[in-house]
Coordinates of C-alpha atoms and ligand atoms in Angstrom, one line a residue:
M1 CA 73.2 121.5 119.8
V2 CA 74.5 122.5 116.4
V3 CA 78.2 121.9 115.1
K4 CA 80.0 125.6 115.0
N5 CA 83.3 124.8 116.2
I6 CA 85.7 121.5 115.1
C7 CA 88.8 120.9 116.9
C8 CA 91.0 118.1 115.1
L9 CA 93.3 116.2 117.0
G10 CA 96.4 115.9 114.4
A11 CA 97.4 116.8 111.3
G12 CA 98.4 114.6 109.2
Y13 CA 97.7 112.8 106.1
V14 CA 93.8 112.1 107.6
G15 CA 93.2 115.1 109.7
G16 CA 94.6 118.2 107.1
P17 CA 92.8 117.0 104.2
T18 CA 89.6 116.3 105.7
C19 CA 89.1 118.8 108.3
S20 CA 90.1 121.5 105.1
V21 CA 87.4 119.9 103.1
I22 CA 85.2 120.3 105.6
A23 CA 85.5 124.1 106.1
W24 CA 86.0 124.4 102.1
K25 CA 82.4 123.4 102.3
C26 CA 80.7 124.6 105.4
P27 CA 81.6 128.3 105.8
E28 CA 79.8 128.6 108.9
I29 CA 81.8 126.7 110.7
K30 CA 85.4 126.8 112.2
V31 CA 88.0 124.8 112.2
T32 CA 90.8 124.0 114.1
V33 CA 93.1 121.6 113.0
V34 CA 96.0 121.0 116.0
D35 CA 99.4 119.0 116.2
L36 CA 101.8 118.3 118.6
S37 CA 104.4 118.8 116.0
K38 CA 104.5 122.7 116.3
E39 CA 107.2 122.0 112.4
R40 CA 104.1 120.5 110.7
I41 CA 101.4 123.0 112.1
A42 CA 104.0 126.1 110.4
Q43 CA 104.1 124.0 106.9
W44 CA 100.5 123.3 106.8
N45 CA 100.2 127.9 107.2
S46 CA 103.5 128.0 104.8
E47 CA 103.1 128.1 101.2
K48 CA 104.2 124.2 101.1
L49 CA 102.3 122.7 102.6
P50 CA 103.7 118.8 104.5
I51 CA 101.2 117.7 102.4
Y52 CA 101.2 117.1 98.7
E53 CA 98.0 116.3 97.8
P54 CA 96.9 117.1 93.9
G55 CA 93.7 119.9 95.0
L56 CA 94.7 120.1 98.6
D57 CA 96.5 123.8 98.2
D58 CA 93.2 125.8 96.6
V59 CA 91.4 124.2 99.3
V60 CA 93.5 125.4 101.6
K61 CA 94.1 128.6 100.6
A62 CA 90.0 129.7 99.8
C63 CA 90.0 128.7 104.2
R64 CA 92.7 129.0 105.8
G65 CA 92.5 132.1 108.0
K66 CA 88.7 132.2 107.5
N67 CA 87.1 129.7 108.5
L68 CA 89.8 126.9 109.3
F69 CA 93.0 127.0 110.9
F70 CA 96.1 125.0 111.9
S71 CA 97.9 125.6 115.3
N72 CA 99.6 124.1 118.4
D73 CA 97.5 125.6 120.6
I74 CA 95.0 122.3 121.9
K75 CA 94.0 124.4 125.0
T76 CA 92.7 126.3 123.5
A77 CA 90.9 124.3 120.7
I78 CA 89.9 121.8 122.9
L79 CA 88.1 124.0 125.0
D80 CA 85.7 125.9 121.7
A81 CA 84.9 122.7 120.1
D82 CA 81.6 121.2 120.2
L83 CA 83.0 118.3 118.1
I84 CA 86.4 116.9 117.8
F85 CA 88.2 114.4 115.4
I86 CA 90.1 112.4 116.5
S87 CA 93.3 111.6 113.9
V88 CA 96.4 111.1 115.3
N89 CA 98.6 108.1 114.3
T90 CA 98.2 104.6 114.7
P91 CA 101.3 102.3 113.8
T92 CA 102.0 98.7 114.2
K93 CA 103.3 98.2 117.5
T94 CA 107.3 97.5 117.5
F95 CA 107.9 96.2 120.9
G96 CA 105.5 94.2 123.4
N97 CA 102.9 92.5 123.4
G98 CA 101.2 92.3 119.8
K99 CA 104.8 93.8 118.6
G100 CA 104.5 94.0 114.2
R101 CA 100.8 93.0 114.9
A102 CA 98.7 95.1 117.0
P103 CA 97.7 99.5 116.4
D104 CA 99.7 101.3 119.2
L105 CA 97.2 103.0 121.1
K106 CA 98.7 105.5 122.7
Y107 CA 98.3 108.7 120.5
V108 CA 94.6 107.5 120.5
E109 CA 94.7 106.6 124.7
G110 CA 96.7 111.0 124.7
A111 CA 94.6 112.4 122.3
A112 CA 91.4 111.3 124.7
R113 CA 93.6 112.0 128.4
M114 CA 94.4 115.4 126.9
I115 CA 90.7 116.3 125.9
A116 CA 89.3 114.7 129.8
D117 CA 91.6 117.4 130.9
I118 CA 90.8 120.2 129.0
A119 CA 87.5 119.7 127.5
Q120 CA 84.9 122.3 130.5
S121 CA 81.7 121.2 128.0
N122 CA 79.5 118.6 126.4
K123 CA 82.1 117.4 123.4
I124 CA 81.0 115.0 120.3
V125 CA 84.5 112.9 120.5
V126 CA 84.7 111.2 116.4
E127 CA 87.9 108.4 116.6
K128 CA 88.4 108.7 112.4
S129 CA 91.9 107.3 113.3
T130 CA 91.7 102.7 111.9
V131 CA 91.6 102.1 115.0
P132 CA 90.5 98.0 116.5
V133 CA 87.3 97.4 117.2
R134 CA 86.1 98.3 119.8
A135 CA 88.8 100.9 120.7
A136 CA 85.7 103.5 121.3
E137 CA 84.6 101.8 124.1
S138 CA 88.5 103.1 125.2
I139 CA 88.4 106.2 124.7
L140 CA 84.6 106.0 126.5
N141 CA 86.8 104.5 128.7
I142 CA 89.1 107.2 129.6
L143 CA 87.1 110.0 129.3
S144 CA 84.2 108.5 132.2
A145 CA 86.9 107.9 134.2
N146 CA 88.3 111.5 134.2
Q147 CA 84.8 113.5 133.1
R148 CA 84.0 116.6 134.8
P149 CA 80.7 117.0 136.6
G150 CA 78.6 118.1 134.1
V151 CA 81.0 117.5 131.1
S152 CA 79.3 114.2 128.9
Y153 CA 80.7 113.1 126.2
Q154 CA 79.7 110.8 123.0
I155 CA 81.2 108.8 120.8
L156 CA 81.2 108.1 117.6
S157 CA 83.6 106.1 115.1
N158 CA 83.2 108.0 111.6
P159 CA 86.5 105.5 109.8
E160 CA 87.9 108.0 106.9
F161 CA 87.7 106.0 103.0
L162 CA 90.3 108.5 101.0
A163 CA 92.9 107.4 99.6
E164 CA 96.5 109.2 99.3
G165 CA 96.8 111.4 95.9
T166 CA 92.9 111.6 94.9
A167 CA 92.1 112.7 97.9
I168 CA 89.7 115.7 97.7
D169 CA 88.3 114.0 95.5
D170 CA 87.3 111.3 97.7
L171 CA 86.5 113.2 100.6
L172 CA 84.4 116.0 97.4
H173 CA 82.9 112.2 96.0
A174 CA 83.0 110.1 98.6
D175 CA 80.9 106.8 97.7
R176 CA 79.6 106.4 101.4
V177 CA 80.0 108.3 105.0
L178 CA 79.5 105.9 107.3
I179 CA 78.8 107.1 111.2
G180 CA 79.0 104.9 114.0
G181 CA 77.7 105.1 117.3
E182 CA 76.2 104.4 120.4
D183 CA 72.1 103.4 120.0
S184 CA 70.3 106.0 122.3
P185 CA 69.0 109.1 122.3
E186 CA 71.6 110.5 123.1
G187 CA 74.4 108.2 120.8
R188 CA 71.5 108.5 118.0
A189 CA 71.2 112.7 118.3
A190 CA 75.5 112.9 118.1
I191 CA 75.2 111.0 115.3
E192 CA 72.6 113.6 113.3
E193 CA 75.1 116.2 114.5
L194 CA 78.0 114.7 112.4
C195 CA 75.8 113.8 109.7
S196 CA 74.4 117.5 109.9
V197 CA 78.0 118.9 108.8
Y198 CA 78.8 116.1 105.8
E199 CA 75.0 117.3 104.5
H200 CA 76.3 120.2 103.5
W201 CA 77.6 117.9 101.0
I202 CA 77.1 114.4 100.5
P203 CA 73.8 112.9 100.2
R204 CA 71.4 111.7 103.0
K205 CA 71.2 108.6 100.8
N206 CA 74.9 108.5 101.4
I207 CA 75.7 108.5 105.0
L208 CA 75.4 105.4 106.1
T209 CA 74.6 105.0 110.1
T210 CA 75.5 101.6 112.4
N211 CA 76.2 100.3 115.3
T212 CA 79.7 101.3 116.6
W213 CA 81.3 98.3 116.2
S214 CA 79.7 97.8 112.9
S215 CA 81.9 101.4 111.9
E216 CA 84.9 100.5 113.2
L217 CA 85.3 96.5 111.5
S218 CA 84.0 98.0 108.4
K219 CA 87.6 100.4 107.6
L220 CA 89.2 97.3 108.6
A221 CA 86.9 95.3 106.1
A222 CA 87.3 97.5 103.1
N223 CA 90.9 98.3 103.3
A224 CA 91.9 93.9 103.8
M225 CA 89.4 93.5 101.1
L226 CA 90.8 96.5 98.8
A227 CA 93.8 94.4 99.6
Q228 CA 93.2 91.3 98.9
R229 CA 92.2 92.1 95.5
I230 CA 95.1 93.1 95.1
S231 CA 97.2 90.3 96.7
S232 CA 94.8 87.8 94.1
I233 CA 95.7 89.6 90.7
N234 CA 99.3 89.2 92.4
S235 CA 99.1 85.8 92.7
L236 CA 97.9 84.9 89.4
S237 CA 100.4 87.1 88.2
A238 CA 103.6 84.8 88.8
V239 CA 101.3 81.8 86.8
C240 CA 101.3 83.9 84.4
E241 CA 104.8 85.1 83.7
S242 CA 105.2 80.7 83.8
T243 CA 102.4 79.8 81.3
G244 CA 102.5 83.0 78.9
A245 CA 99.4 84.4 80.0
D246 CA 99.2 88.1 80.5
V247 CA 97.9 89.3 83.4
S248 CA 96.6 92.6 82.1
E249 CA 94.5 90.6 79.6
V250 CA 93.0 88.2 82.6
A251 CA 92.1 91.3 84.9
R252 CA 90.5 92.5 82.2
A253 CA 88.6 89.1 81.6
V254 CA 87.1 89.0 85.0
G255 CA 87.1 92.3 86.3
L256 CA 84.2 93.3 83.1
D257 CA 82.4 90.2 85.4
S258 CA 79.6 93.0 87.1
R259 CA 80.4 91.1 90.0
I260 CA 84.1 91.1 90.2
G261 CA 84.5 94.9 88.8
S262 CA 87.5 96.2 87.4
K263 CA 88.6 98.1 90.4
F264 CA 92.1 97.1 92.6
L265 CA 92.7 94.3 90.0
Q266 CA 96.2 96.0 88.9
A267 CA 99.3 94.1 89.2
S268 CA 102.1 95.4 90.7
I269 CA 105.7 95.3 92.8
G270 CA 102.9 95.3 95.7
F271 CA 100.9 97.2 97.5
G272 CA 102.0 100.1 100.3
G273 CA 100.9 102.6 102.5
S274 CA 100.0 103.7 106.2
C275 CA 96.8 101.4 105.4
F276 CA 96.6 98.3 103.6
Q277 CA 99.2 96.4 105.9
K278 CA 98.4 98.2 108.9
D279 CA 94.8 97.2 108.8
I280 CA 95.2 93.4 108.1
L281 CA 97.6 93.0 110.4
N282 CA 95.5 95.1 113.2
L283 CA 92.5 92.7 111.3
I284 CA 94.9 89.6 112.3
Y285 CA 95.5 90.6 115.6
I286 CA 91.6 91.1 116.4
C287 CA 90.6 87.3 114.4
E288 CA 94.0 85.6 116.9
S289 CA 92.8 87.5 120.0
L290 CA 89.5 86.5 119.5
N291 CA 90.9 82.6 118.8
L292 CA 89.8 82.6 115.3
L293 CA 93.1 81.3 114.1
E294 CA 91.5 80.1 110.7
V295 CA 90.5 83.6 109.6
A296 CA 93.3 85.2 110.8
A297 CA 95.4 82.6 108.6
Y298 CA 93.2 83.3 106.4
W299 CA 94.2 87.3 106.2
Q300 CA 97.8 86.7 106.9
Q301 CA 98.2 85.1 103.3
V302 CA 97.5 88.9 101.6
I303 CA 100.6 90.3 103.7
D304 CA 102.6 87.1 102.7
M305 CA 101.1 86.9 99.6
N306 CA 103.0 90.7 99.0
E307 CA 106.0 90.0 100.2
Y308 CA 106.3 87.5 98.0
Q309 CA 106.0 89.7 95.1
K310 CA 108.0 92.3 96.4
S311 CA 110.5 89.5 96.8
R312 CA 110.0 88.0 93.8
F313 CA 110.1 91.5 91.9
T314 CA 113.7 92.0 93.0
A315 CA 115.0 88.6 92.9
K316 CA 114.1 89.0 88.9
V317 CA 115.9 91.8 88.7
I318 CA 119.2 90.6 90.8
E319 CA 118.4 86.9 88.5
S320 CA 118.2 89.7 84.6
L321 CA 121.4 91.6 85.6
F322 CA 123.8 88.2 85.5
N323 CA 122.4 87.1 89.2
T324 CA 124.7 90.5 90.5
V325 CA 124.5 93.5 91.1
S326 CA 127.6 93.5 93.4
G327 CA 129.7 97.3 92.2
K328 CA 126.8 97.4 89.4
Q329 CA 124.4 100.9 89.4
V330 CA 120.7 101.1 89.3
A331 CA 118.5 103.7 89.1
L332 CA 115.5 103.5 90.7
L333 CA 112.8 106.1 88.8
G334 CA 109.9 106.2 91.3
F335 CA 109.8 105.8 95.6
A336 CA 106.1 107.3 96.6
F337 CA 104.0 104.3 97.4
K338 CA 102.2 104.7 94.6
K339 CA 101.8 108.4 92.7
N340 CA 99.9 111.6 93.0
T341 CA 101.3 111.2 96.6
G342 CA 104.7 112.0 98.6
D343 CA 104.3 109.4 101.0
T344 CA 107.3 106.7 101.5
R345 CA 105.0 104.7 103.9
E346 CA 105.6 101.1 103.0
S347 CA 106.5 101.8 100.0
P348 CA 107.8 98.7 98.2
A349 CA 110.8 101.0 96.5
I350 CA 112.0 100.3 100.3
H351 CA 112.5 97.0 99.5
V352 CA 114.0 96.7 96.6
A353 CA 116.2 99.8 98.1
K354 CA 116.8 97.6 100.7
T355 CA 118.0 95.0 98.8
L356 CA 120.1 96.2 96.2
L357 CA 121.8 97.7 99.0
D358 CA 122.6 94.2 100.8
E359 CA 123.7 92.5 97.8
G360 CA 125.9 95.9 97.3
A361 CA 124.5 97.7 94.2
S362 CA 124.8 101.1 94.2
I363 CA 121.5 103.5 93.4
N364 CA 120.9 106.5 91.9
I365 CA 116.9 106.9 93.3
Y366 CA 114.4 110.1 91.6
D367 CA 110.7 110.2 92.5
P368 CA 108.9 113.2 91.3
K369 CA 107.3 114.2 94.8
V370 CA 109.4 112.4 97.2
E371 CA 111.9 114.6 99.4
K372 CA 116.0 114.2 99.5
S373 CA 115.7 113.6 103.2
Q374 CA 112.2 111.4 103.6
I375 CA 114.7 108.9 101.4
I376 CA 117.9 109.3 102.9
D377 CA 115.4 108.9 106.3
D378 CA 113.4 105.8 105.1
L379 CA 116.5 104.1 103.8
T380 CA 119.3 104.7 107.1
N381 CA 116.2 103.5 109.4
P382 CA 117.3 100.7 111.9
S383 CA 114.9 98.1 110.3
I384 CA 116.0 98.4 107.1
C385 CA 119.7 98.9 107.8
E386 CA 123.2 98.5 110.0
F387 CA 125.4 100.6 108.1
P388 CA 123.4 104.5 107.7
E389 CA 127.3 106.0 106.6
Q390 CA 127.1 102.8 104.0
V391 CA 124.0 103.7 102.9
K392 CA 124.3 107.2 102.7
S393 CA 127.5 106.1 100.2
R394 CA 125.9 104.0 97.3
V395 CA 122.3 106.2 97.1
K396 CA 122.5 109.2 95.1
I397 CA 119.8 111.4 95.2
F398 CA 118.3 112.9 91.3
E399 CA 116.5 115.8 90.4
D400 CA 115.7 114.5 86.9
A401 CA 115.2 111.1 85.6
Y402 CA 118.3 111.3 82.9
S403 CA 120.6 112.5 85.2
A404 CA 119.7 109.9 87.8
T405 CA 119.7 107.2 85.1
A406 CA 122.8 108.7 82.9
G407 CA 125.3 105.5 83.8
T408 CA 123.1 103.1 85.3
H409 CA 122.4 98.8 84.2
A410 CA 119.8 98.8 84.6
I411 CA 116.1 100.9 85.3
V412 CA 113.9 99.4 88.5
L413 CA 110.7 101.1 88.4
C414 CA 108.8 101.3 91.1
T415 CA 106.1 104.0 91.5
E416 CA 103.2 104.1 88.1
W417 CA 103.7 108.4 87.8
D418 CA 102.1 109.3 84.9
E419 CA 106.1 111.9 83.4
F420 CA 107.5 108.6 83.4
I421 CA 105.9 107.1 81.1
T422 CA 106.4 110.4 78.6
Y423 CA 110.5 109.8 78.6
D424 CA 112.7 110.2 75.6
Y425 CA 113.1 106.7 76.5
N426 CA 116.0 106.5 72.9
R427 CA 118.2 109.5 75.3
I428 CA 117.8 107.7 78.4
Y429 CA 119.2 104.4 76.9
K430 CA 121.8 105.6 74.8
G431 CA 123.7 107.2 78.3
M432 CA 123.2 104.0 80.1
M433 CA 125.5 101.1 80.6
K434 CA 124.8 98.3 77.2
P435 CA 123.2 95.5 78.2
A436 CA 120.5 98.3 79.7
F437 CA 117.8 97.4 81.5
I438 CA 114.4 97.8 82.4
F439 CA 112.0 96.6 84.6
D440 CA 108.9 98.0 85.0
G441 CA 107.3 97.1 88.8
R442 CA 104.2 98.9 87.3
K443 CA 103.2 98.4 83.7
I444 CA 103.6 101.3 82.5
L445 CA 105.8 101.3 79.7
N446 CA 105.0 100.5 76.3
H447 CA 107.6 97.8 76.4
E448 CA 107.5 96.5 72.5
E449 CA 108.8 100.2 71.7
L450 CA 111.5 99.8 74.9
I451 CA 112.1 96.2 73.3
E452 CA 112.5 97.6 69.9
I453 CA 115.2 100.9 71.4
G454 CA 116.8 97.4 72.7
F455 CA 116.8 97.2 76.1
H456 CA 116.2 94.4 77.9
V457 CA 112.5 94.3 79.6
Q458 CA 110.9 92.8 82.3
T459 CA 107.6 93.7 83.6
I460 CA 104.8 92.2 85.8
G461 CA 103.0 88.9 85.0
K462 CA 103.7 89.0 81.4
K463 CA 106.5 87.4 79.9
L464 CA 108.5 89.8 76.8
S465 CA 110.5 88.9 73.8
R466 CA 114.6 89.8 73.9
P467 CA 115.1 92.7 72.3
R468 CA 115.1 92.8 69.3
S469 CA 117.8 93.6 66.9
P470 CA 120.4 94.5 70.1
R471 CA 121.9 98.2 68.8
C472 CA 124.8 98.7 70.8
W473 CA 126.5 95.6 73.0
S474 CA 129.7 97.7 74.3
S475 CA 129.8 98.4 78.3
K476 CA 130.3 102.5 78.4
P477 CA 127.1 104.4 77.5
N478 CA 127.2 106.5 74.6
I479 CA 126.2 109.9 76.0
Ligands
UDX501 C1 93.5 103.0 100.5 C2 92.1 102.3 100.8 O1 92.3 102.6 99.4 C3 91.1 103.6 100.8 O2 89.7 103.8 100.9 C4 91.6 104.1 102.8 O3 91.3 105.0 103.4 C5 93.1 104.1 103.3 O4 93.9 102.9 102.7 P1 96.2 104.5 99.8 O5 96.8 103.3 101.3 O6 96.4 105.9 99.8 O7 94.3 103.8 99.9 O8 96.1 103.8 98.4 P2 95.3 102.6 97.6 O9 95.4 103.5 95.9 O10 94.6 102.4 98.2 O11 96.8 102.0 97.3 C6 96.8 101.4 97.7 C7 98.7 100.5 97.4 O12 98.1 99.9 96.4 C8 99.5 101.4 96.1 O13 100.4 101.4 97.2 C9 99.0 101.0 95.1 O14 100.3 101.6 94.2 C10 98.9 99.4 95.4 N1 97.6 99.1 93.8 C11 96.4 99.5 94.1 C12 97.7 98.3 93.2 O15 99.1 97.4 93.2 N2 97.4 98.3 92.6 C13 95.8 98.2 92.7 O16 95.0 97.6 91.7 C14 95.3 99.0 93.6
ADP502 P1 97.5 109.6 109.1 O1 98.3 109.2 108.2 O2 96.9 108.1 109.9 O3 96.9 110.9 109.3 P2 100.0 111.3 110.1 O4 101.5 110.7 111.1 O5 100.2 111.6 108.7 O6 98.3 110.0 110.7 O7 99.6 112.0 111.5 C1 99.3 112.5 112.6 C2 99.8 113.8 114.1 O8 98.9 113.1 114.6 C3 100.8 113.7 113.5 O9 101.0 114.7 112.6 C4 100.9 113.6 115.7 O10 101.8 114.8 115.4 C5 99.4 113.8 115.6 N1 99.1 113.5 117.1 C6 99.5 112.9 117.4 N2 99.0 112.5 118.9 C7 98.3 113.8 119.0 C8 97.7 114.6 119.8 N3 97.4 113.9 121.1 N4 96.9 115.9 120.0 C9 97.6 116.7 118.9 N5 97.6 116.1 118.0 C10 98.6 114.5 117.5

């Protein structure tokens, strides 16, 4: 079989960009991305795509309507496909056995059942969503139990390693593509089919083929080890703040050791995003299920350190503001979990906002890409707040940073957006209450310059001096 027709179940952060790049690089393959959500598909077919990702608009424009289609007609897409990607969501369970740890596989199972109900010819079914080890077995069980006569399935694991904000570049220049499959003639043939898709732009030497379970576990392992580096440097940031060392200098010195390397050593307010925490919890759950309790406890520490970092940072904000933020106004710059995305899943900004609101502050939020409705949804989510009305009355969302910071007592920088570096902080300072505070949770600002202006500055992993000559201590902003 030569793959001519691909269907992708799930038009989210993984399915959308991945299949757009496949369509762009494989003009002779028809790629149809389907989703249960009518709204999401309408957005993919509109001028404003449902996700912000640098470079994505151009790729979609180049192939949409030619060999790339977004549709809710799941049945036709499955019937026509030779190869089906499952790119549905796998959130952490919020109920029942494995609550707070195990991934909720109901969407993966739903997708497998749809394929089983609809398919009338042989299919290669590819897990793209991050799943627990041996999930492929469950998918195969569902498909085999509902198999029509004459229809056969091959299940492959092909985890996606793209990071949000750099997804298109990551897809185009992947360090490696990983494909796991069954060690049988049919399994090897299916692996070859998927290899031939990627070989349109990825050199064969960068396509790694393994057994299914290694592939599934490698995805969890990669995310766990990346997150572990961040927790490690964040743990050292606390030591730096108490000793006078500077965590950026430490990270540079350590990262220049070629055995360690420099990436993912940027100390921060804590890691966020839909993957790191979820995948580590998934790994912990697997270890606990296998009675590998020491291993589970080891990985749990990576998450605990991240929680500690978020709480430590927010506690520092409150402590610096004379131990109370009740009735004060605080500006939050950035709400996305990292720059160049509008995604807020597990964003540390949510933790900061929640704590400040619990302590009685009013908050002004500005993020270049996150939709207002998303911020309100996040902060009024039942897991975050008990009284949504109270949140709505104390949270204001702004279209620019100058209006968001005007009249506030403090700025808390939660996301490392480039534009935050280029602002006129003299102008911002003038508009703020005095003393004016800046808490740089991403270590991106010029702290010396801010101190010179008169700001009280706090950051991660470095003790900073007080303002040299406070220019204005009146409690009113001079706008
Ligand atoms: C991650 C993995 O990088 C990717 O391979 C996988 O497919 C999905 O999960 P993503 O969550 O999109 O990607 O972004 P990533 O760049 O990994 O950042 C995750 C979080 O870690 C962000 O909150 C980021 O700000 C934070 N981070 C990253 C740090 O705090 N310090 C760093 O040095 C790097
Ligand atoms: P990810 O970040 O993993 O891509 P998202 O939540 O952004 O996750 O996207 C997953 C998408 O999968 C959602 O748009 C959801 O509606 C869709 N989805 C879930 N189950 C199915 C299914 N059985 N068929 C098609 N789409 C599905």
